[in-house]
Structure formats: structure tokens, C-alpha cells
């Protein structure tokens, strides 16, 4: 099986550290708001990888973290220690405690996780439940001589790390590093690339009367909270070992968060190569542009369900793009994916329960073997799911007996995860759509077809398709 490794920038044959096993870690959500369809694309990538490896007989240890503390608003922009804590900020916004915020959005995340039929990791590890492990990691980095203290926290010292013969930032792409450099860094840092390992609660740092943080802990350096990057190193190594096979995340994590994870981990373990393969998923765009809460296009699963789309139709939509290419979300494209998905599920459903298989002719046997091989080659070629879907359709349209089609589909759906051989999920039709349908039916019965057609358009804009019986004479 071949995977594109961001570390070597090459397509490589996957060779696990321990034969037959694979340790996989995905950077999970920060639970301060609803998860959007961009985030879900990245979690679906983790799922597809884990499913494909499992299908290939690997025994998987899969870990995903839940960030419920310490992720500051400036983190993703390149300077890893500026801004407010996302959890505390959300608590203020919603008039709840940070703990309530974490609980609420974690539950929402887990519900969506099930709806998209994502394989559960061995454990979802929460940052707040691994504070001691994070402190231990920082202590190791300190003992290795790669930390320093400034007014607001303990920092990782990249120059000292490089002076000791280590390379920092092998994963980064240059343009993103420059983008990061546009952020004004904390002037007390020795190097703009340095990042916080432990941040002091404001009251400790300033000695002033400021609101007390809800999430803070004691540490050898003073009361505070861990820097965001620390949790992923501490928990991934804690559960998968100091060296493990695959680490996944969205492409925005490639130039700061992941290089920082590598630096921390290898500083703590004395240069043991941390992760063998790094996979980065390209972003989801919406209507050709960036998605964001402020742009009003950071759609959630609930937004799609309200418009009548099943979560698994979104999953099908993701499969239509290769994970290393940006994918453009539009409701039109989702509508097309949804139609294709429903059709596929319908035909796959019609093959179920076919009994009395006859032996295949030589020609059909060759066709079946050829399709099997093509599907396998597609998914094993750096998870090329668009190609795999094309093979699924080729098989569906072929003249193979339905019993054989059904068997292939059941096998392939272990990696596709589309529940193609299960009864469809029920979609609840929203009340407003029900009303429009009733009104349209009344107009049709009364012969007012032009008004009825207008309502049909309105209903379809809401993502529902109208199928009519003949009008009674
Ligand atoms: P965050 O909660 O911001 O840390 O993001 C969680 C995960 O979603 C990370 O792996 C991000 O890289 C990923 N992510 C964020 N935005 C997008 C997007 N537009 N498309 C795909 N993945 C994204
Ligand atoms: Zn991470």
C-alpha cells in the first residue's frame, strides 16, 4: 500500500514499524464550537486510512485527541502563543463554564462521528485528562536543555534545539512559514518560531487582579495550562509509543503544529524519529473560497440535515475528491453526490438476498477478478477513492450476477463505509417543507400548476426532491 509521506515528500510503500500492526494518530477537534464540514473532511480521511489498513489485515491502534484546553486563537496563524483560550472565550460567549462548553461540543462531535459512520479509535483522549502526562513531557524537554522561561510561560527553544544538531520544520512548506511570519510575535521570545509549552495563568504572570481562569493546574513552573502542541506529543506517545507509524491532520497543521510536535517529541526522547509517515488532508473550500464562521459558510452536519441531506451523502461527496486535492463544496455538488449515493444504495439493496448462485463463466470470472484488483489498486494507491468509486459504478453496471455484485459490494463497503448493504437512514422532513408540500398538492389538485411549480422550486432549493403520483381525475 502506497501513501504520500509529507515528511519525505514522496509516495512511499507503507512499511510499519512492527510487522502487521499500525499505530495511527489523528489531531482531533477543539471542542469550542460545532464541527464544520471542513473538519469532517479531515476526520473522514483518518477513517478511510484506518478502514483500508484494517481491510488489508493490519491490526490498528487508533488514537484521536479532543482538545478541550489551551488552544489559543492565534495558534493556527503561526505564532503559537497569542490570543485567548478558545474554550474560555466560548464560555464567555455562551454564558457557560469552559467545562460545560467542552462537554456540549464533545457530545455534538461524537454524535456526528457516528452519523458519518467513522470507525471509533481505541480511545478519544482528552487534553484535560492528561495534564500530568503533559507536565512530564515538558519536564523531559527541560531536562534536555531546550526550554526557557519568560513572563507568560515556559517556551521551547528552537535555536538551542538546532544547535544540538536537530532540524526544525522539515514538514513545513515555505510559503506557509512566511504566512506565519506575518503575525507579530511575542517580543520576549528568543526566536519567532519558539512556542509555549506551559502558559501561566494571567494572575500568576502579572500579579494583577484579572478574572481567574476556569481551567488551570499546578505545575513545577507555576499555575497555568499546557501549550496546545504539547497534548498531541504527550498523548500520542503515551498511547502509541515514542515512535509510531502514521500521524494525520489537515494541511493547516503541517507548517507549525506538526513541526512543533516533532521537535517536542524528539527533544524529549533524545532524537528518536517520532512518526514514520505524515499524512495531510487538503482543505475543503466552499463555493470556491475559504470557509469560516465569520463568512457564514462553515456548515455543520445539522445545517445539511435541515436541508434534507443525509450525513452519508456528505461522506459520498468527500469520496469524490482525492484527499491531497482541495475539494470544492457547493450545494449543487452535494446534491449530485446525494443522488448518486441514493441510486447506488438502491441498486446495492436490490442485489441483497439473491440466492442460488451459479458458477461463473470464464469471461465473467475474469471480469470479477479484474474489478477486484482495480478497486484494490485504487485504494492502495494513496487512498484514491474517486477512482475506487468509478470501479464501484463499473461493477454495478456490469453483467455480473447480482449475487457476485452483492458480495463485492459488501467487501468494498468495509472501506467505503457507506452502509450500502444496510437499510437507508430515515431523513426527517422539516415542518416547513411538509407545509410547502401540502400547499403545492392543494394547488395542483385545483389545477393551478404555475403556482405549484413555484413551490416545487422552493422545496427543491431546500434540498428536497418532489416526486408526484398522477393527479386523480
Ligand atoms: P481545529 O479544531 O481548528 O484544530 O481543526 C480540526 C481539524 O480540522 C484539523 O485537522 C484541521 O486541519 C482540520 N480543518 C480545519 N479546517 C478545514 C477545512 N476547511 N478543510 C479540511 N480540514 C480542515
Ligand atoms: Zn495535534
Short mmCIF file of C-alpha atoms and ligand atoms in Angstrom, two decimals, residues 27-30 32 36 38-39 41-43 71 76 86 228 249-253 282-284 291, ligand 1:
data_model
loop_
_atom_site.label_atom_id
_atom_site.label_comp_id
_atom_site.label_asym_id
_atom_site.label_seq_id
_atom_site.Cartn_x
_atom_site.Cartn_y
_atom_site.Cartn_z
CA UNK A 27 -5.32 15.55 15.55
CA UNK A 28 -8.90 15.82 16.72
CA UNK A 29 -11.30 18.69 17.28
CA UNK A 30 -11.08 21.69 19.56
CA UNK A 32 -15.39 25.12 21.49
CA UNK A 36 -17.87 22.06 10.37
CA UNK A 38 -14.12 21.13 6.61
CA UNK A 39 -13.13 19.45 9.88
CA UNK A 41 -13.32 16.02 5.73
CA UNK A 42 -10.12 15.55 7.72
CA UNK A 43 -11.71 13.05 10.14
CA UNK A 71 -5.72 26.16 22.12
CA UNK A 76 -3.18 28.26 13.77
CA UNK A 86 -10.77 29.21 22.69
CA UNK A 228 -1.65 23.45 22.64
CA UNK A 249 -4.15 16.18 10.21
CA UNK A 250 -5.40 18.92 7.95
CA UNK A 251 -2.88 20.78 5.78
CA UNK A 252 -3.07 23.85 8.03
CA UNK A 253 -1.27 21.86 10.74
CA UNK A 282 -6.14 19.29 1.71
CA UNK A 283 -8.80 21.71 2.77
CA UNK A 284 -12.42 21.82 1.83
CA UNK A 291 -14.67 28.63 4.73
P1 LIG B 1 -9.29 22.65 14.67
O1 LIG B 1 -10.47 22.31 15.53
O2 LIG B 1 -9.31 24.05 14.15
O3 LIG B 1 -7.98 22.31 15.37
O4 LIG B 1 -9.37 21.73 13.39
C1 LIG B 1 -9.57 20.36 13.47
C2 LIG B 1 -9.10 19.65 12.22
O5 LIG B 1 -9.85 20.09 11.07
C3 LIG B 1 -7.64 19.91 11.89
O6 LIG B 1 -7.04 18.70 11.44
C4 LIG B 1 -7.72 20.92 10.75
O7 LIG B 1 -6.60 20.85 9.93
C5 LIG B 1 -8.97 20.48 10.03
N1 LIG B 1 -9.59 21.53 9.22
C6 LIG B 1 -9.87 22.81 9.56
N2 LIG B 1 -10.44 23.48 8.53
C7 LIG B 1 -10.54 22.61 7.49
C8 LIG B 1 -11.04 22.68 6.13
N3 LIG B 1 -11.56 23.79 5.62
N4 LIG B 1 -10.96 21.56 5.36
C9 LIG B 1 -10.43 20.42 5.86
N5 LIG B 1 -9.95 20.29 7.12
C10 LIG B 1 -10.00 21.36 7.94
#
